[in-house]
Short mmCIF file of C-alpha atoms in Angstrom, two decimals:
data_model
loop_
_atom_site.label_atom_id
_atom_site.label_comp_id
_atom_site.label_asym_id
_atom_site.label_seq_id
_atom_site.Cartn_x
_atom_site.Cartn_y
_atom_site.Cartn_z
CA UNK A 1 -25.29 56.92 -19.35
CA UNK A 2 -25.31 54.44 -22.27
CA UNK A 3 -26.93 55.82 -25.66
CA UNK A 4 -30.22 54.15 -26.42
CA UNK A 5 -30.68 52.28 -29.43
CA UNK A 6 -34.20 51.68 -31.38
CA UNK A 7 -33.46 48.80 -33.44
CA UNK A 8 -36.75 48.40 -35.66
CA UNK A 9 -38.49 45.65 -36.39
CA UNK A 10 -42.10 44.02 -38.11
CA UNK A 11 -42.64 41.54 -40.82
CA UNK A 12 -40.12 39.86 -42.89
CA UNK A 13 -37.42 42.08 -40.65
CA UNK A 14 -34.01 39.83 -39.80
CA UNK A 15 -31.45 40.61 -38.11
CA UNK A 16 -33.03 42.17 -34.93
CA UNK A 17 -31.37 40.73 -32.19
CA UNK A 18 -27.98 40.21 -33.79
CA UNK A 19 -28.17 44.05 -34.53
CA UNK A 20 -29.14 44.61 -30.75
CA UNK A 21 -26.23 42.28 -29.69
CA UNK A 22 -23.32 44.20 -31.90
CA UNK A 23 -24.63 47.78 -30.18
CA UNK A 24 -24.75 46.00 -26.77
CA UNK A 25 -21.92 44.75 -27.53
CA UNK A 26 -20.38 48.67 -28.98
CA UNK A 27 -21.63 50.02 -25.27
CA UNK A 28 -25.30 50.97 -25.72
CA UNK A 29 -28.71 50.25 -24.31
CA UNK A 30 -30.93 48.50 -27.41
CA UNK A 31 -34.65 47.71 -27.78
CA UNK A 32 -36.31 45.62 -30.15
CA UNK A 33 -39.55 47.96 -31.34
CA UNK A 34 -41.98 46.80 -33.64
CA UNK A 35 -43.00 48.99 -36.27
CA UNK A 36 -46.46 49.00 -35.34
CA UNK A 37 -45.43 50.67 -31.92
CA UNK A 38 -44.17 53.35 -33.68
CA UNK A 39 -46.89 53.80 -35.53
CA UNK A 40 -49.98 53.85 -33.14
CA UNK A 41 -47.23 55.84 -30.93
CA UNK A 42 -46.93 53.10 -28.06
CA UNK A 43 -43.03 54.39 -28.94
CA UNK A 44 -41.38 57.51 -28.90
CA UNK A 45 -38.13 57.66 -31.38
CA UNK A 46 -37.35 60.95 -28.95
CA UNK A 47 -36.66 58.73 -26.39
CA UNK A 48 -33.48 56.90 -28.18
CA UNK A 49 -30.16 58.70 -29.91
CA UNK A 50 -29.82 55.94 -32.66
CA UNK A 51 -32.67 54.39 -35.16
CA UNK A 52 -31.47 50.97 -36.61
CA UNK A 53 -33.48 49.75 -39.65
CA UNK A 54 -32.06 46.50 -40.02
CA UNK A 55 -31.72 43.42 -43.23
CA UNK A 56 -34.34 40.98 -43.89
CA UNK A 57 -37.02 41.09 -46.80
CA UNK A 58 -39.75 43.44 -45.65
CA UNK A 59 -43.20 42.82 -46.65
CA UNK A 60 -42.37 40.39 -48.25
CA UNK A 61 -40.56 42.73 -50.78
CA UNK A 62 -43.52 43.56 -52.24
CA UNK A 63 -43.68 45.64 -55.11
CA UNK A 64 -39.14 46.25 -54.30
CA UNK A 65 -37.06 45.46 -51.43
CA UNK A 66 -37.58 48.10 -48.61
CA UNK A 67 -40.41 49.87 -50.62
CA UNK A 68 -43.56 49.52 -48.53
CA UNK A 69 -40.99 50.33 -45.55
CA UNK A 70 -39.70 53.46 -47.26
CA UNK A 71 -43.65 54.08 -47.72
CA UNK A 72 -44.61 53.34 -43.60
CA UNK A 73 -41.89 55.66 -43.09
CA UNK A 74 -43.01 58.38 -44.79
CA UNK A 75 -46.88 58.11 -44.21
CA UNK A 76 -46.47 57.01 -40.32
CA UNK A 77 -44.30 58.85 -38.41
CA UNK A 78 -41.89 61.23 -40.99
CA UNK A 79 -42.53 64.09 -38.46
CA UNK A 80 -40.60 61.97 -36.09
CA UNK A 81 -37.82 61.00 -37.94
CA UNK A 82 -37.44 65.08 -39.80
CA UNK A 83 -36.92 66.01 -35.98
CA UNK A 84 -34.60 62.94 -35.40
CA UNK A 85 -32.45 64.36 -37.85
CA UNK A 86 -32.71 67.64 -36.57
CA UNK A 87 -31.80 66.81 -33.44
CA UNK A 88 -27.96 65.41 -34.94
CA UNK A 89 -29.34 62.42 -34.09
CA UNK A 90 -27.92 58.57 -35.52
CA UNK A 91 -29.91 56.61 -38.49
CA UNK A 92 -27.87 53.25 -39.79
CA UNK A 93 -30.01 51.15 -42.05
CA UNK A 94 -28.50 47.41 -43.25
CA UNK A 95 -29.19 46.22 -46.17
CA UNK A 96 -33.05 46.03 -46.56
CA UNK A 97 -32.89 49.28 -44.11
CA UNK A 98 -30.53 50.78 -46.83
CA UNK A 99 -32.87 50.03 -49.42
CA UNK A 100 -35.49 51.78 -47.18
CA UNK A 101 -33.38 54.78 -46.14
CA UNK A 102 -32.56 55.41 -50.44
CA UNK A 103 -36.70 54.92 -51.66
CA UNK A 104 -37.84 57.23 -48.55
CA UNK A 105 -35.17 59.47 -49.90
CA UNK A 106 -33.18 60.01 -46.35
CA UNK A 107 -29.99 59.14 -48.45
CA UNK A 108 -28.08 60.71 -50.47
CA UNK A 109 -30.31 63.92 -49.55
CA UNK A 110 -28.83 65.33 -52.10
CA UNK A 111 -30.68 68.11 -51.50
CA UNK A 112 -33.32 67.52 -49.11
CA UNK A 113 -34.39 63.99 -46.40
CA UNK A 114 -37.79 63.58 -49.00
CA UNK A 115 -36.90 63.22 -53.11
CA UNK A 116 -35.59 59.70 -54.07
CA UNK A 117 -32.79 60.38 -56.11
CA UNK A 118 -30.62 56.63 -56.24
CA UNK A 119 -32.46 53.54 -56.25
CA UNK A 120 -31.37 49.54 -54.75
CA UNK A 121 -32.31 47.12 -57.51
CA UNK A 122 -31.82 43.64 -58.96
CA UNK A 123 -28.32 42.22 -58.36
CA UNK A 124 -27.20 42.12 -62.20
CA UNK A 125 -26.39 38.32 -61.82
CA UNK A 126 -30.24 37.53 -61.12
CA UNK A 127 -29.91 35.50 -58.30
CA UNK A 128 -29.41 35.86 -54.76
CA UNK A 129 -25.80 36.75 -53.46
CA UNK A 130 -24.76 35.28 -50.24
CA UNK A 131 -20.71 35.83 -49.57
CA UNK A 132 -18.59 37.45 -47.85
CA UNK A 133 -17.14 40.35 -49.48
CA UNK A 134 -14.63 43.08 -48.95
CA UNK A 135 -15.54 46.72 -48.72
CA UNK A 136 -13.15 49.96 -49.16
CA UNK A 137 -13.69 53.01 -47.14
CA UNK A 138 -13.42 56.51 -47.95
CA UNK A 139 -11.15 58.31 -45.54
CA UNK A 140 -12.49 61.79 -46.79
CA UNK A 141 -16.53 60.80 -46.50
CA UNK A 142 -18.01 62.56 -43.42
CA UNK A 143 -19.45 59.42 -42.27
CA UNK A 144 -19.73 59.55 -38.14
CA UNK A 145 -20.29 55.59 -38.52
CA UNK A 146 -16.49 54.46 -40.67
CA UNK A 147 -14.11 56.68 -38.84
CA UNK A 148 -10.89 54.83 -39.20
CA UNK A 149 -11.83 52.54 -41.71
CA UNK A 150 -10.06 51.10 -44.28
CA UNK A 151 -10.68 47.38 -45.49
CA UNK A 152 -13.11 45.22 -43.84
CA UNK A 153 -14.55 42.04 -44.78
CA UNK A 154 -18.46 41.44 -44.14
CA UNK A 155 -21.31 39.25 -45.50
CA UNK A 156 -23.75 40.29 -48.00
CA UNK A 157 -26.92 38.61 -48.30
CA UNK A 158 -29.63 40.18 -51.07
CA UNK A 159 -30.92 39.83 -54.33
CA UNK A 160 -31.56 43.40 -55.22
CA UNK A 161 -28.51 45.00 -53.61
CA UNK A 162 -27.35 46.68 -57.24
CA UNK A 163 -26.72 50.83 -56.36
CA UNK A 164 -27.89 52.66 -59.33
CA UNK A 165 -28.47 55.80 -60.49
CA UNK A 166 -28.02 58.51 -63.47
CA UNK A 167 -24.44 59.82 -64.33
CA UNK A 168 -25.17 63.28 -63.39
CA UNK A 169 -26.21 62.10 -59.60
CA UNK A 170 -23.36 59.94 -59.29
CA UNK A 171 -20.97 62.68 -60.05
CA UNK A 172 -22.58 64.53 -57.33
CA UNK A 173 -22.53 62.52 -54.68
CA UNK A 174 -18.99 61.52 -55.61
CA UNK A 175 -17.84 65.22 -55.09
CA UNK A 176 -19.80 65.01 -52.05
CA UNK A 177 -18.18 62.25 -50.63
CA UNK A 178 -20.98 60.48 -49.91
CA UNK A 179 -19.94 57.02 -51.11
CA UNK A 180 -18.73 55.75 -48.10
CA UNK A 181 -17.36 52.16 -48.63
CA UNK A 182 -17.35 50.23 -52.37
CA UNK A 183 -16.65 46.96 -52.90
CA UNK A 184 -13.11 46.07 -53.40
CA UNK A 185 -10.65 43.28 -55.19
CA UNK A 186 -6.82 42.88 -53.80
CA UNK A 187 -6.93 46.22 -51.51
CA UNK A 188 -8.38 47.86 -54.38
CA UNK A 189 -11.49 48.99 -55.75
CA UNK A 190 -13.07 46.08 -57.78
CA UNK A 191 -14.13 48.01 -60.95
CA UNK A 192 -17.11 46.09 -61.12
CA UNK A 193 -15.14 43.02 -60.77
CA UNK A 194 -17.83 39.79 -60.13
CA UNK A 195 -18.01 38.38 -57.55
CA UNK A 196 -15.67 40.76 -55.31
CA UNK A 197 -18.44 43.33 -56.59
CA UNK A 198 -21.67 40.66 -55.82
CA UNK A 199 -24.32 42.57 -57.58
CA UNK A 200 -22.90 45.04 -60.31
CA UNK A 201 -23.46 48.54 -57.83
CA UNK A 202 -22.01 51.41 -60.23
CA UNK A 203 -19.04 53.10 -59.11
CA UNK A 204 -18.84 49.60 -56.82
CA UNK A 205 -21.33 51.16 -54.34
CA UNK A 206 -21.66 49.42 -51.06
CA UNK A 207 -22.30 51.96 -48.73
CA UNK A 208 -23.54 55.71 -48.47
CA UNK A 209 -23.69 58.66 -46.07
CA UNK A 210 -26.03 61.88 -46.22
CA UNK A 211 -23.38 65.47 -45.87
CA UNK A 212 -23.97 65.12 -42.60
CA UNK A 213 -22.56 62.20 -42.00
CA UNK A 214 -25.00 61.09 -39.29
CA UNK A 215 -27.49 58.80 -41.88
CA UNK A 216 -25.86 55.93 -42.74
CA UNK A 217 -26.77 52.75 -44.81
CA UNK A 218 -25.16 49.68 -46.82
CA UNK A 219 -25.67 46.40 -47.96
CA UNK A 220 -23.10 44.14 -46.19
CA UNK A 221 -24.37 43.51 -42.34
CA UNK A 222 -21.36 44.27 -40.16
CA UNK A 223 -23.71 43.22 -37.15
CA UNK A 224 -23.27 39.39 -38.53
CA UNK A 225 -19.18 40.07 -37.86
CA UNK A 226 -19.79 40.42 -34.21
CA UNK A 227 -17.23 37.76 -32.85
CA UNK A 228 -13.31 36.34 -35.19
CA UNK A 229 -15.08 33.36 -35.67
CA UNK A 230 -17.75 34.68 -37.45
CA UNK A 231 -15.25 35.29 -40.31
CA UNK A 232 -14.96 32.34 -43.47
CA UNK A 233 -11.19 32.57 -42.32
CA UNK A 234 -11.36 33.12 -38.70
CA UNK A 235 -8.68 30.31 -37.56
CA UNK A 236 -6.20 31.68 -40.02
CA UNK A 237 -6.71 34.94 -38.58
CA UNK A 238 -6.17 33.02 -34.97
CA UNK A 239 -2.88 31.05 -35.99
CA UNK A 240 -1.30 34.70 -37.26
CA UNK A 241 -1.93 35.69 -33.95
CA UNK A 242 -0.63 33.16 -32.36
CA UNK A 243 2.57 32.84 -34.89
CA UNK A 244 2.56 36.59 -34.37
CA UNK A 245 2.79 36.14 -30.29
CA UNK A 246 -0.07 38.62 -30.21
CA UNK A 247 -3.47 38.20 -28.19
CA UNK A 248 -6.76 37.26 -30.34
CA UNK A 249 -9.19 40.33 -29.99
CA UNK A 250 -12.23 37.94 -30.36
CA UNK A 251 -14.74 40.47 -31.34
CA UNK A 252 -15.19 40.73 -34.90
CA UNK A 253 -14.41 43.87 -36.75
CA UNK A 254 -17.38 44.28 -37.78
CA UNK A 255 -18.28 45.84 -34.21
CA UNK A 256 -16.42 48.95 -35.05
CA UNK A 257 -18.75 50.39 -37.07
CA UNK A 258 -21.50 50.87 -34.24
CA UNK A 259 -18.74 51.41 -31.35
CA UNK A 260 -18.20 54.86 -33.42
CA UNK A 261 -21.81 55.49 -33.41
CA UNK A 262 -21.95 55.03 -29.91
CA UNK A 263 -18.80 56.87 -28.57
CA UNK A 264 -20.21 59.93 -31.17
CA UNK A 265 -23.56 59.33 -29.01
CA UNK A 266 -21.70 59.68 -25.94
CA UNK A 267 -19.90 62.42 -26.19
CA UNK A 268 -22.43 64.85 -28.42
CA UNK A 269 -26.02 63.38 -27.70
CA UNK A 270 -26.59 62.80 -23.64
#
């Protein structure tokens, strides 16, 4: 049986369908729910394995990107989403949904899924970043979502996509492992390097975990690197192959990244 995917939606979400096509795409069943469903109950989140809270400008990003979302969350259905998690259940949030998952608090849950502890702010060039960018995983993070991960190249698209938080919590959730992917320059971390690092995220922050690995959020959206050809490069990457007398795999890396969410699904959550 294919895992079921609730891939959340409402207004000033983006990204819905594209985000239902790359888990289609990874082997599971996805449906588009409106956040109002879940709220007046017309959906169950106990009826699905993996909650996707996907990019776009929420509300308008009133008050801060994701806030009033991070807000709904909490004051709508948090019972839901505490037994979610219980349940070793799946929770990705892109972009805007990252900015949600960190002001509800469900990441870095540091120490528990309900004190905000890191914040997503203004990008320090003050202007909207759209480029593609490369991000550098941490083999040692227990993220279910990056196993075998190293370099990948995805789009960013935000103008408050800057990680930030106090020295003390950084240092902790470096120990922890928790910083899954950071932005990176030449195979390398970019030290802050603009604009391989689009926004000025300390430590080069791109994308987090919780400890158990199961919450997952970041800015890039690897569901807009669903086919090669989606890539800035993508008939370079076609003439190595061919040069290389190798076959094209046309889906874009980018898929990876739910196709271990959904084999994890599989094999611990049916």
């Amino acid at each position: 049986m294919k895992p079921k995917v609730l891939v959340l939606t409402g207004y000033g979400f983006n990204c819905d369908y594209e985000t239902k096509y790359a888990f289609e795409l990874a082997g599971a069943e996805a449906d588009i729910v409106h956040v109002n469903e879940m709220i007046f109950g017309m959906k169950k989140l106990e009826d699905y394995q993996i909650l996707a809270i996907i990019g776009g400008f929420t509300y308008g990003d009133d008050i801060a990107a994701g806030k009033v979302l991070a807000n709904k969350l909490k004051n709508n259905f948090w019972e839901q989403l505490e037994k979610f998690i219980a349940d070793k259940k799946l929770i990705i949030g892109i972009c805007n949904g990252f900015q949600a998952l960190v002001k509800s608090g469900l990441l870095p849950a540091l120490d528990s899924h309900e004190k905000q502890t890191v914040t997503v702010t203004f990008n320090d060039q003050g202007k909207f970043e759209d480029r593609w960018v490369t991000i550098k995983f941490n083999k040692n993070s227990p993220c279910i979502w990056t196993k075998g991960l190293d370099l990948l190249d995805l789009p960013v698209r935000h103008g408050e996509g800057k990680f930030y938080t106090d020295n003390a919590t950084m240092q902790n959730i470096i120990n922890s492992n928790l910083v899954v992917g950071q932005y990176a320059k030449n195979g390398k971390v970019a030290n802050g390097s603009y604009p391989e690092n689009p926004n000025g995220s300390v430590y080069d922050v791109a994308a987090m975990c919780d400890k158990t690995g199961r919450i997952f959020g970041l800015m890039p959206h690897p569901e807009a690197f669903n086919h090669v050809c989606n890539h800035p490069n993508w008939t370079a990457i076609r003439e190595q192959a061919r040069r290389q007398n190798r076959k094209l795999n046309k889906l874009g890396l980018g898929i990876q990244i739910f196709k271990n969410a959904v084999d994890y699904a599989q094999e611990n959550l049916q």
